[in-house]
Short mmCIF file of N, CA and C in Angstrom, two decimals:
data_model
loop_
_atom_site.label_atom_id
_atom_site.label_comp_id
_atom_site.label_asym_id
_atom_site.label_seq_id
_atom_site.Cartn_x
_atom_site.Cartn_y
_atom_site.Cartn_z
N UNK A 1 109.73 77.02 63.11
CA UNK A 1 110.63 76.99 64.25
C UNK A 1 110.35 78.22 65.11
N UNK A 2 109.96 78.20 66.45
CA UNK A 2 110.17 79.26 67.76
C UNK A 2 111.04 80.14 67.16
N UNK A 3 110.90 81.62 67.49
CA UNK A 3 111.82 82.40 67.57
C UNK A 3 113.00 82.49 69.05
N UNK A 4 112.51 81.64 69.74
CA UNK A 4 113.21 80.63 70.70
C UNK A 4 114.32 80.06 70.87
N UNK A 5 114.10 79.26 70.28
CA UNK A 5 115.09 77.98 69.74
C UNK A 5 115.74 78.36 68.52
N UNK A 6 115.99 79.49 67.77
CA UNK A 6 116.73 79.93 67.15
C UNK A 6 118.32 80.11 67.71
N UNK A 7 118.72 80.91 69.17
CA UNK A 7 119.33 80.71 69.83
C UNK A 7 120.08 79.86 70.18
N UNK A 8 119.26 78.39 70.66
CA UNK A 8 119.71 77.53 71.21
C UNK A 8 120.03 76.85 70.14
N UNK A 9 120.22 77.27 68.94
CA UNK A 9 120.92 76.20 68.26
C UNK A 9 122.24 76.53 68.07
N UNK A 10 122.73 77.74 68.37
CA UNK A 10 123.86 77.92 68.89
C UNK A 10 124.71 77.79 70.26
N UNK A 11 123.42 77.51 71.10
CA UNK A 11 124.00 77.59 72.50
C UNK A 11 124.57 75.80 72.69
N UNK A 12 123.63 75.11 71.98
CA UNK A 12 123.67 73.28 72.90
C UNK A 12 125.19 72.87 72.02
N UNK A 13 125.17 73.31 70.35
CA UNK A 13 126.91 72.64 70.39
C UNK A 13 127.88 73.05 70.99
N UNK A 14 127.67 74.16 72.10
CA UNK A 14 128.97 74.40 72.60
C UNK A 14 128.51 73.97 74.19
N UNK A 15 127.57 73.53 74.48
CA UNK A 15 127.12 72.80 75.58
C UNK A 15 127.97 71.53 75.06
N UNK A 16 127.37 70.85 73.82
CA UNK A 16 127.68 69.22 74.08
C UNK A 16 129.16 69.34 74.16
N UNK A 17 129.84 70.43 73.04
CA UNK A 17 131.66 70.42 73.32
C UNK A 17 131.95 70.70 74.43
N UNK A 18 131.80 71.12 75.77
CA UNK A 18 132.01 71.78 76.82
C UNK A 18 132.96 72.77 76.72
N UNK A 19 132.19 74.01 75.61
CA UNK A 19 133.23 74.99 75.70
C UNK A 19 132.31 76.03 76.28
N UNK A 20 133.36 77.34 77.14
CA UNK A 20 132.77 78.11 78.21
C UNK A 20 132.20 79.23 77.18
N UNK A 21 131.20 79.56 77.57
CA UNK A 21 130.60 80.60 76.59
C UNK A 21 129.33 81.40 77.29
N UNK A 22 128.99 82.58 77.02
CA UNK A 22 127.87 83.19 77.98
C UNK A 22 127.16 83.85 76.51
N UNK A 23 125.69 83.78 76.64
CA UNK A 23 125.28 84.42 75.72
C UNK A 23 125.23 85.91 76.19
N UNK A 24 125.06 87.25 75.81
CA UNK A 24 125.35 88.58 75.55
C UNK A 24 124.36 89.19 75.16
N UNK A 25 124.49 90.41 74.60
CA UNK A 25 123.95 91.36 73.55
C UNK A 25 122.39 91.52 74.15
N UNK A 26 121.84 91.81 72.70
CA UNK A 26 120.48 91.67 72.74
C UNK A 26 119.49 90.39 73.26
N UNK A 27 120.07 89.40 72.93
CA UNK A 27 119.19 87.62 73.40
C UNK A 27 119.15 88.10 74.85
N UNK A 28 120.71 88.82 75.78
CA UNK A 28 120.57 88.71 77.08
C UNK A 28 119.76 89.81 77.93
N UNK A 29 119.51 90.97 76.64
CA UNK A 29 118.75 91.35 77.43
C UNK A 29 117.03 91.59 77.16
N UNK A 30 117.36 90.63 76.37
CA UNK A 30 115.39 90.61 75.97
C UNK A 30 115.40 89.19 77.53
N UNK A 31 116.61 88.36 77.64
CA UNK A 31 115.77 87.36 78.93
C UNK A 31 116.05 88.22 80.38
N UNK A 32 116.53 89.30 80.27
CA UNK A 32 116.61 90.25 81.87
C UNK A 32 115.35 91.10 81.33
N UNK A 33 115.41 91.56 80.14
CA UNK A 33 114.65 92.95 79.91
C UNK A 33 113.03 92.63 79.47
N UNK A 34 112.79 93.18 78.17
CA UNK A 34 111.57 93.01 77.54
C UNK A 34 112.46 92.66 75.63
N UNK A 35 110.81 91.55 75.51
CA UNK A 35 111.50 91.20 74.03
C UNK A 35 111.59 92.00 72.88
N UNK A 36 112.46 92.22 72.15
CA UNK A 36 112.00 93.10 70.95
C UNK A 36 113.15 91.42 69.53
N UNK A 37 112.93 92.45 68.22
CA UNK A 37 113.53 91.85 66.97
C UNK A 37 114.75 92.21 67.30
N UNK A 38 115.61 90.92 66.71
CA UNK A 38 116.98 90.72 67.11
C UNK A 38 117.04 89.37 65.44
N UNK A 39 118.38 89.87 65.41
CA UNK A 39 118.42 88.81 63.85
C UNK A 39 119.77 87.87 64.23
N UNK A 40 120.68 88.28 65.59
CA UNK A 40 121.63 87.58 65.62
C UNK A 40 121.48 87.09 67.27
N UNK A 41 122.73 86.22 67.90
CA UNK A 41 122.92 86.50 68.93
C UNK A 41 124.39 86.51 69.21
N UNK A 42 124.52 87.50 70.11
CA UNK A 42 126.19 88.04 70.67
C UNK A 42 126.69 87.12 71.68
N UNK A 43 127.71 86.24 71.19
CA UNK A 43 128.13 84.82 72.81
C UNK A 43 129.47 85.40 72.44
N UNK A 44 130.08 85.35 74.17
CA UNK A 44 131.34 85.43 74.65
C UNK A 44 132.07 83.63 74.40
N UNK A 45 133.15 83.54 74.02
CA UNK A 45 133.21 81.93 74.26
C UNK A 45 134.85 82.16 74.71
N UNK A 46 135.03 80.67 75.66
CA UNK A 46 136.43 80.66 75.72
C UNK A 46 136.86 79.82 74.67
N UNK A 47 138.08 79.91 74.07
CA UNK A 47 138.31 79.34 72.61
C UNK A 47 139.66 79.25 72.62
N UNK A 48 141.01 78.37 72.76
CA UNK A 48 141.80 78.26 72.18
C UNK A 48 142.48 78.29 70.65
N UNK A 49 143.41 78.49 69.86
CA UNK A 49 143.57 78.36 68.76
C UNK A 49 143.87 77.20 68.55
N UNK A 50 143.97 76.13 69.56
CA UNK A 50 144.12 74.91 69.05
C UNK A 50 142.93 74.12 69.31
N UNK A 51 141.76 74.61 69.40
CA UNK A 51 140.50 74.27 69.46
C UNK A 51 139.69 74.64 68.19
N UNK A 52 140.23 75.89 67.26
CA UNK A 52 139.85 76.47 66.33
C UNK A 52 139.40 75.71 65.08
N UNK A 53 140.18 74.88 64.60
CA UNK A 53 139.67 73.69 63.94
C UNK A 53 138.52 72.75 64.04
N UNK A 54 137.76 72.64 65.55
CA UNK A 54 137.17 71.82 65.71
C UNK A 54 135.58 72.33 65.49
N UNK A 55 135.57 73.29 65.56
CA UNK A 55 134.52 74.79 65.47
C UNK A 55 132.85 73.83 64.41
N UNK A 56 133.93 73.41 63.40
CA UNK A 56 133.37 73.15 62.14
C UNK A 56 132.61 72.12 62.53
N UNK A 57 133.20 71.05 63.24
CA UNK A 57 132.34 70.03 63.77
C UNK A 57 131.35 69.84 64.97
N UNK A 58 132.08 71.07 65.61
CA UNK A 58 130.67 71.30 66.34
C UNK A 58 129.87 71.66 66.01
N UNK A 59 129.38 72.15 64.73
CA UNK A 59 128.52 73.05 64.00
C UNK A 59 128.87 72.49 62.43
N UNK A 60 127.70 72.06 62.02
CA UNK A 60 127.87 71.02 60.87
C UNK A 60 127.79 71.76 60.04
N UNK A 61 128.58 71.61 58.83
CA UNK A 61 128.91 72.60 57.98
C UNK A 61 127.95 72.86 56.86
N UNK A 62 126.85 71.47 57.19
CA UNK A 62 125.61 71.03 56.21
C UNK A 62 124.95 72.38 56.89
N UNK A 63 124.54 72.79 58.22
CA UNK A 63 123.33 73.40 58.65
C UNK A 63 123.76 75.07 58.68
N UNK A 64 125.36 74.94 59.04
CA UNK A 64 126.06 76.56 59.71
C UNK A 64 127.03 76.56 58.57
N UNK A 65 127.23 77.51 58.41
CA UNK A 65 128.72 78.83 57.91
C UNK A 65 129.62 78.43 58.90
N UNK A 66 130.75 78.06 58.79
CA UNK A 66 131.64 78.04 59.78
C UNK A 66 132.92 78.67 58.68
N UNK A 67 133.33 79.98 59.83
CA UNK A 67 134.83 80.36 59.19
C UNK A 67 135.98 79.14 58.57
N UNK A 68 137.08 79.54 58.00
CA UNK A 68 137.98 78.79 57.95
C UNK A 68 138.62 78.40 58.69
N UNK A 69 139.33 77.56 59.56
CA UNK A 69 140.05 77.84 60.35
C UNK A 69 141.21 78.63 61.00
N UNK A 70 141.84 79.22 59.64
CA UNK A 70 143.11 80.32 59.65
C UNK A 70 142.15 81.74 59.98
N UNK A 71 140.54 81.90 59.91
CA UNK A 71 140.29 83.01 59.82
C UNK A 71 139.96 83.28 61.67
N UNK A 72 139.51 82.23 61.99
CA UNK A 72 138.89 81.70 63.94
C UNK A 72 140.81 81.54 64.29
N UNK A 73 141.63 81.16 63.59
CA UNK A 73 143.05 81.23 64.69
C UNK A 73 143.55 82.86 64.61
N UNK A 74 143.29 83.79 63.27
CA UNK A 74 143.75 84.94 63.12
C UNK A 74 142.95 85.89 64.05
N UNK A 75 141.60 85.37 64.12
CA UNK A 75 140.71 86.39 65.40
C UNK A 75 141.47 86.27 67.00
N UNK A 76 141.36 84.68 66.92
CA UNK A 76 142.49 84.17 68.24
C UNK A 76 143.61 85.34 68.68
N UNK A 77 144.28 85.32 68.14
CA UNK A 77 145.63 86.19 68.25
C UNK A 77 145.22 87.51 68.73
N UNK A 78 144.14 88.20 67.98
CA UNK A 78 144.02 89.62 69.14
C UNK A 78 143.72 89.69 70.19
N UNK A 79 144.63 90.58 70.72
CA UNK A 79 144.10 90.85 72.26
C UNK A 79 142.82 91.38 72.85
N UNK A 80 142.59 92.46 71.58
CA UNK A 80 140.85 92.75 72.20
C UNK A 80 140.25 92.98 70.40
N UNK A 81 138.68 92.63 70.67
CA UNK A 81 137.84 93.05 69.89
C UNK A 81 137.81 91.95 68.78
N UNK A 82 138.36 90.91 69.31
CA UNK A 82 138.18 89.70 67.99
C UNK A 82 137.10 89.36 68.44
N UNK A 83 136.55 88.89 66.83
CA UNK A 83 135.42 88.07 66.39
C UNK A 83 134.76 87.21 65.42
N UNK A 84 134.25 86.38 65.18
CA UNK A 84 133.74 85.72 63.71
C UNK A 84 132.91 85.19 64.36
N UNK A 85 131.72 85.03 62.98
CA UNK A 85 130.38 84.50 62.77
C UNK A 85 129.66 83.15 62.30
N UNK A 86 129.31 83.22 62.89
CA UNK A 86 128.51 81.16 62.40
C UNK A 86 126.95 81.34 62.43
N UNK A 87 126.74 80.83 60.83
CA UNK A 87 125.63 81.31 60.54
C UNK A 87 124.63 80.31 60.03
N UNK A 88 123.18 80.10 60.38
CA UNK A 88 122.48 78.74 60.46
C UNK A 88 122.48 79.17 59.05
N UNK A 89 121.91 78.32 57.96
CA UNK A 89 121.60 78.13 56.83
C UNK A 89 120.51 78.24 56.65
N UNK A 90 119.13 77.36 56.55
CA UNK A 90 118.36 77.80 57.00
C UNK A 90 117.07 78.73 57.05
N UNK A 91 117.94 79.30 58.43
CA UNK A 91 117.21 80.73 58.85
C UNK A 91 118.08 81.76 58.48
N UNK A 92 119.34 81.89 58.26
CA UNK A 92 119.95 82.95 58.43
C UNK A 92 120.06 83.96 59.66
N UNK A 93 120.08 83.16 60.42
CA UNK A 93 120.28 83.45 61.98
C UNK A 93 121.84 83.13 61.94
N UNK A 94 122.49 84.30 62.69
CA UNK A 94 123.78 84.50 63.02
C UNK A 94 124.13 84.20 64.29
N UNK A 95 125.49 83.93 64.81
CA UNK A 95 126.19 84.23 66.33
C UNK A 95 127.07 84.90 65.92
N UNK A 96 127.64 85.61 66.63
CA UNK A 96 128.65 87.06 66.37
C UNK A 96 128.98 86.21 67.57
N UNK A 97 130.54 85.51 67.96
CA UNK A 97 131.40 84.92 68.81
C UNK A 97 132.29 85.79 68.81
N UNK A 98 132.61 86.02 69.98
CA UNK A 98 133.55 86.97 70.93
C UNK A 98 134.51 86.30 71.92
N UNK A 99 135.91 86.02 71.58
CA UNK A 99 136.63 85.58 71.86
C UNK A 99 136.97 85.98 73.47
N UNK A 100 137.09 85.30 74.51
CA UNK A 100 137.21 85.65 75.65
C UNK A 100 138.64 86.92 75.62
N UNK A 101 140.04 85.96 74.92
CA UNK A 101 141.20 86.89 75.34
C UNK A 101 141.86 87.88 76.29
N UNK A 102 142.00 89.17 76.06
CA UNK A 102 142.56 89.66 76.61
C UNK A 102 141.76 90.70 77.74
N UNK A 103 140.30 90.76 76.97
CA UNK A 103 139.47 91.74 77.62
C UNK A 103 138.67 91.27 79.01
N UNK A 104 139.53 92.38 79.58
CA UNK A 104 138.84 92.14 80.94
C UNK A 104 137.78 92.06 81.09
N UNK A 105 136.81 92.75 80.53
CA UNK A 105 134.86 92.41 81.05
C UNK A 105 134.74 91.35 80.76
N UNK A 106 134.86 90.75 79.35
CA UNK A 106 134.84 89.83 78.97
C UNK A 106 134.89 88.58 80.17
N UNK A 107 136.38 88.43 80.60
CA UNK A 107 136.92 87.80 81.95
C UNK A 107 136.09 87.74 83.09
N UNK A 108 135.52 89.04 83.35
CA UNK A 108 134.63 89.55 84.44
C UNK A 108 133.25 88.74 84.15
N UNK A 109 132.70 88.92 83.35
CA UNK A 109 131.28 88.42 82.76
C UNK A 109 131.38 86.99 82.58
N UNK A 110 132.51 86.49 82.21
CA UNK A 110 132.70 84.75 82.30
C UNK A 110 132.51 84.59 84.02
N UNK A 111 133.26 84.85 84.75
CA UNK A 111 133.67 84.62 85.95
C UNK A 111 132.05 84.39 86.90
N UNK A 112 131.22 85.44 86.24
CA UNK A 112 130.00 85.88 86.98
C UNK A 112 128.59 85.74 86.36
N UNK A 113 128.80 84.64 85.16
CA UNK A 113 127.83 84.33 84.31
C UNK A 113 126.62 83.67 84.90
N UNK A 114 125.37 83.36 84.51
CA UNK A 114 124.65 82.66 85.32
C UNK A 114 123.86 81.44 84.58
N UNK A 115 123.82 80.72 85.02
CA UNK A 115 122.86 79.59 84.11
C UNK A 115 121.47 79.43 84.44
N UNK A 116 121.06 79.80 83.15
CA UNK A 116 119.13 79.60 83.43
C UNK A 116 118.83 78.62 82.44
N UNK A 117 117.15 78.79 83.05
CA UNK A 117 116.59 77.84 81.69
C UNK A 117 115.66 78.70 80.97
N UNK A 118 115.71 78.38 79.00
CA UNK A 118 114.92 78.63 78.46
C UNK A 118 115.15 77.70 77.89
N UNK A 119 113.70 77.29 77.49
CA UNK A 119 112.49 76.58 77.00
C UNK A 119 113.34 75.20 77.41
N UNK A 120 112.94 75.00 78.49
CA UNK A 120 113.77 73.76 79.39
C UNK A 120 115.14 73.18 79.65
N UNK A 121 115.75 74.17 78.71
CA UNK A 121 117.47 73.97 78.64
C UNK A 121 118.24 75.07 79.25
N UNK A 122 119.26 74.49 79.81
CA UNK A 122 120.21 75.06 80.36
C UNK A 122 121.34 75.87 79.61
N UNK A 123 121.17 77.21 80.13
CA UNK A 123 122.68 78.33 79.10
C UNK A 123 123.22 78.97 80.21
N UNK A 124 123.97 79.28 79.54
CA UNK A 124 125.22 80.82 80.49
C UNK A 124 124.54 81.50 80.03
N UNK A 125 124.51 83.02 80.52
CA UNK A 125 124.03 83.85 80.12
C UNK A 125 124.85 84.95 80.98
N UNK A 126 125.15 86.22 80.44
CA UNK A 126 126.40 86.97 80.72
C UNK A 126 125.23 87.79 82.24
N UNK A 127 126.53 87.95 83.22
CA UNK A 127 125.57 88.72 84.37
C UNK A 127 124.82 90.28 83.52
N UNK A 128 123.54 90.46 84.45
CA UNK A 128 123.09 91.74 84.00
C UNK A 128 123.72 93.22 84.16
N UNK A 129 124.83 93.00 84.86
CA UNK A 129 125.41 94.12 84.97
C UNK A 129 126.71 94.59 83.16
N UNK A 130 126.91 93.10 82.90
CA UNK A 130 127.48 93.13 82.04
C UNK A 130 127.20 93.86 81.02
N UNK A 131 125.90 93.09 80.99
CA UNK A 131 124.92 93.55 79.28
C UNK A 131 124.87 95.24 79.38
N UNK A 132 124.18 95.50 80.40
CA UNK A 132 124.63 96.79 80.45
C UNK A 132 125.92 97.87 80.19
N UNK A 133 126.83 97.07 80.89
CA UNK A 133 127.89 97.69 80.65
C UNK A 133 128.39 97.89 79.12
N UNK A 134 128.31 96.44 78.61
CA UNK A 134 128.17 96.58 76.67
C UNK A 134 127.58 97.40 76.05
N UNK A 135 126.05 97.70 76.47
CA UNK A 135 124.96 98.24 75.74
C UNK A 135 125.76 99.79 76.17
N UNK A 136 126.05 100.32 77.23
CA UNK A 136 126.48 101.66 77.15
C UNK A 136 127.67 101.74 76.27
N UNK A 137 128.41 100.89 76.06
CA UNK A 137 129.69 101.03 75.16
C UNK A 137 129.20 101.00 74.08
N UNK A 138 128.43 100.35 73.51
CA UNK A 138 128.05 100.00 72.21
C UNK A 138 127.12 101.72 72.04
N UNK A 139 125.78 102.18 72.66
CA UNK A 139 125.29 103.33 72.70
C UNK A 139 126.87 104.43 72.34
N UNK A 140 127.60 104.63 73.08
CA UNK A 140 128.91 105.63 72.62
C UNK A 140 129.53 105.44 71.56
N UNK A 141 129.24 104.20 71.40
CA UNK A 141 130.12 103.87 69.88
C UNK A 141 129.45 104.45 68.28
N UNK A 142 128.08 103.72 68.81
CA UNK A 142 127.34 104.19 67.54
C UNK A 142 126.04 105.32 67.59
N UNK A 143 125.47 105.85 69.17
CA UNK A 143 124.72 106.45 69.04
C UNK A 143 123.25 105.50 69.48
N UNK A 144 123.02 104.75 68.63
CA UNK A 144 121.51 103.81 68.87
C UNK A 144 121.17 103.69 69.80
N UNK A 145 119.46 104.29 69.94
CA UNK A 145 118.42 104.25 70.87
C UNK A 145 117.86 102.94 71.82
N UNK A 146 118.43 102.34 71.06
CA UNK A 146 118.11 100.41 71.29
C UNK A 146 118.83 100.05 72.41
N UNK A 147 120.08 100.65 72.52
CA UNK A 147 120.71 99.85 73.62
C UNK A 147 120.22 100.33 75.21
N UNK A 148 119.42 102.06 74.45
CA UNK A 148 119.51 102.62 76.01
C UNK A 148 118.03 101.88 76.58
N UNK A 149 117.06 101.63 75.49
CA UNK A 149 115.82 100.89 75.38
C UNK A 149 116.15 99.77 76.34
N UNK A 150 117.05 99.07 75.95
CA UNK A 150 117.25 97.88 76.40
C UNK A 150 117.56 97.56 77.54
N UNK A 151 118.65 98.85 78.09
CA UNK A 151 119.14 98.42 79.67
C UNK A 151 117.55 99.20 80.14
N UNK A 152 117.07 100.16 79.91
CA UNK A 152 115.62 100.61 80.79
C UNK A 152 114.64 99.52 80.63
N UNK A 153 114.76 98.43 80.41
CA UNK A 153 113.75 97.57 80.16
C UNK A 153 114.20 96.33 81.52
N UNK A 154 115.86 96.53 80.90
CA UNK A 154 116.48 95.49 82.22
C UNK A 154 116.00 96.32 83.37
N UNK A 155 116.39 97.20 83.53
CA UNK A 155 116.10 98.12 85.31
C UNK A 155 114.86 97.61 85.20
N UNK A 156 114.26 98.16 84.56
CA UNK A 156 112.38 98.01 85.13
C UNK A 156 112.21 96.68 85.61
N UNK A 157 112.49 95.05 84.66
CA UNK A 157 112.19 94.36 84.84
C UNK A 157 113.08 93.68 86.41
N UNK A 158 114.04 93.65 86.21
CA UNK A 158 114.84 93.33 87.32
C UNK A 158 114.52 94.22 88.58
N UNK A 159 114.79 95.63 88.58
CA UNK A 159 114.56 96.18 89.73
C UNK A 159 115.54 96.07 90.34
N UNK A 160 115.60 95.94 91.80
CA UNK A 160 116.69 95.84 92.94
C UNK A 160 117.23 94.25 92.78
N UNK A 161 116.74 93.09 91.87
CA UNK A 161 117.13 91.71 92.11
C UNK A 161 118.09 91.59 90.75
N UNK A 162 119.42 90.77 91.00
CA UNK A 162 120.18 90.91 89.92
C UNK A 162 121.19 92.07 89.31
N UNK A 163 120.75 93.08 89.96
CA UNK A 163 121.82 93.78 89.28
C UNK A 163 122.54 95.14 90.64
N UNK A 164 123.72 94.32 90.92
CA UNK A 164 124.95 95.05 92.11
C UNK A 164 124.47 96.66 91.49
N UNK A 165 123.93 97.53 92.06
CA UNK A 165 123.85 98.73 91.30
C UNK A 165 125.25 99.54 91.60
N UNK A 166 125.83 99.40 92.99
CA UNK A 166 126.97 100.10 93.60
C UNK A 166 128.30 99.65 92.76
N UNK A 167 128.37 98.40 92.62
CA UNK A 167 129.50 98.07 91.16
C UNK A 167 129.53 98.03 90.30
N UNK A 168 127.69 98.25 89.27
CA UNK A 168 127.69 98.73 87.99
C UNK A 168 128.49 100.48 87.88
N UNK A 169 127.71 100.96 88.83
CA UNK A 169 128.52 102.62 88.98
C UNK A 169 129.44 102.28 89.30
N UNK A 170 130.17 101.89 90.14
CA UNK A 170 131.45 101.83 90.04
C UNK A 170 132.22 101.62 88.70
N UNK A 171 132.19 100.34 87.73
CA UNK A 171 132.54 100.37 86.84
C UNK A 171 131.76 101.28 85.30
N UNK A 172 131.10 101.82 85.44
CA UNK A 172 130.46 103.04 84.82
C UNK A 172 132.09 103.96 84.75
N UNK A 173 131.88 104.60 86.18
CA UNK A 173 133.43 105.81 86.04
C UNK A 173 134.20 104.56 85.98
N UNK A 174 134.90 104.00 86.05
CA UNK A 174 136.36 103.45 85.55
C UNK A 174 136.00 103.36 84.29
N UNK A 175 135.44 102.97 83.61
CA UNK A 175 135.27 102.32 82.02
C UNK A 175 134.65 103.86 81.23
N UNK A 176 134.35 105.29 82.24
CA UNK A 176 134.41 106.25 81.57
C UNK A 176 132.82 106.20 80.66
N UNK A 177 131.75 105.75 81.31
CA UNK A 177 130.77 105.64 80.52
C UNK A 177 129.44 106.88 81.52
N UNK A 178 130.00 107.44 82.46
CA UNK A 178 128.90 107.94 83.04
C UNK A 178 127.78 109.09 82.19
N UNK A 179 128.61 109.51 81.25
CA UNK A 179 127.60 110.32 80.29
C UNK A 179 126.12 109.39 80.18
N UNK A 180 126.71 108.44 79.41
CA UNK A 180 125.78 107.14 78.73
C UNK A 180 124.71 106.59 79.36
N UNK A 181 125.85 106.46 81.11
CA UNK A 181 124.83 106.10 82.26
C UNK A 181 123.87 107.04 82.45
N UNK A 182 124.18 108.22 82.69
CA UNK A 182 123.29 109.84 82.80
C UNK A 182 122.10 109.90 81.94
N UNK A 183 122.17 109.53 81.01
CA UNK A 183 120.98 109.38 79.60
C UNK A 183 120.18 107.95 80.08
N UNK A 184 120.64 107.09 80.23
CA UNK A 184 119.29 106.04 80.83
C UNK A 184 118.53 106.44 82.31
N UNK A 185 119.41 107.09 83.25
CA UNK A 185 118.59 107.83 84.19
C UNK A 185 117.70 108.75 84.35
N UNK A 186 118.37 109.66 83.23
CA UNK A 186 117.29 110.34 82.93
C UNK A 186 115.53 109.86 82.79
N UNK A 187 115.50 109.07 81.97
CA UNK A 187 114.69 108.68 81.77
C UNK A 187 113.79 107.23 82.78
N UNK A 188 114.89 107.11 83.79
CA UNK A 188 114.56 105.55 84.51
C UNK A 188 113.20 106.51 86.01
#
């Protein structure tokens, strides 16, 4: 199997369910940036708790890990930073699902998602200003070289197309990340 279509086997059951979801993380920015190893992929989804049950059948329980359902309604309920995992069998390829809720980027990055194609299919994929904005949060959180790798790979590749630079800085100081920002410039 493509290291490809690993992805998309998380992306098309929530295509065929028509639930709103943007892929994230690393997947989004190896398709803005440059590719490197990645073992999961990070999707935003919109998700009710009375949708939570159905999870399992969108994702056959023969091929994926699917939580319990009390464990996808108990993530439900937080306001920020919920999450659970669905995991191919398989490959042992993960999605780390990120509950839309309460968090505003989250909101923001749904609102402004974009749909492309890889390998002839159609995904959301979170705007590039987003990924960035994650990757600097995530860099403060834990330190790792990878994320700053990652947005300098997005700049290079993108350039001036795709990414609002005047409202990434903008939300840089509100979200309190300009240190973070300061360290990929350095080097851009």
């Amino acid at each position: 199997m493509e290291d490809v279509n690993l992805f998309l086997l998380f992306t098309r059951p929530l295509e065929a369910a028509g639930v709103g979801y943007m892929v994230t993380g690393s997947v989004a920015a190896m398709i803005y940036g440059e590719p490197r190893l990645t073992h999961d992929i990070d999707m935003v989804v919109e998700m009710s708790r009375d949708r939570a049950g159905k999870l399992s059948g969108w994702y056959s329980e023969v091929d994926f890990y699917v939580p319990p359902r009390e464990v996808i309604e108990e993530e439900l309920r937080r306001e920020r930073g919920a999450h659970f995992n669905v995991i191919h069998h398989e490959t042992g390829f993960k999605a780390d699902m990120y509950p839309v809720a309460g968090d505003m980027l989250h909101r923001w990055g749904m609102a402004h998602r974009e749909r492309l194609s890889i390998e002839g299919e159609a995904i959301w994929v979170a705007p590039a200003g987003y990924v960035i904005l994650r990757k600097l949060e995530y860099f403060r959180e834990g330190g790792s070289e990878k994320h700053l790798g990652d947005i300098r790979a997005m700049l290079e590749v993108l350039g001036g197309e795709g990414i609002d630079r005047d409202d990434l800085e903008r939300r840089v100081e509100v979200m309190g990340l300009g240190a973070e920002w300061g360290k990929v410039l350095q080097e851009e």
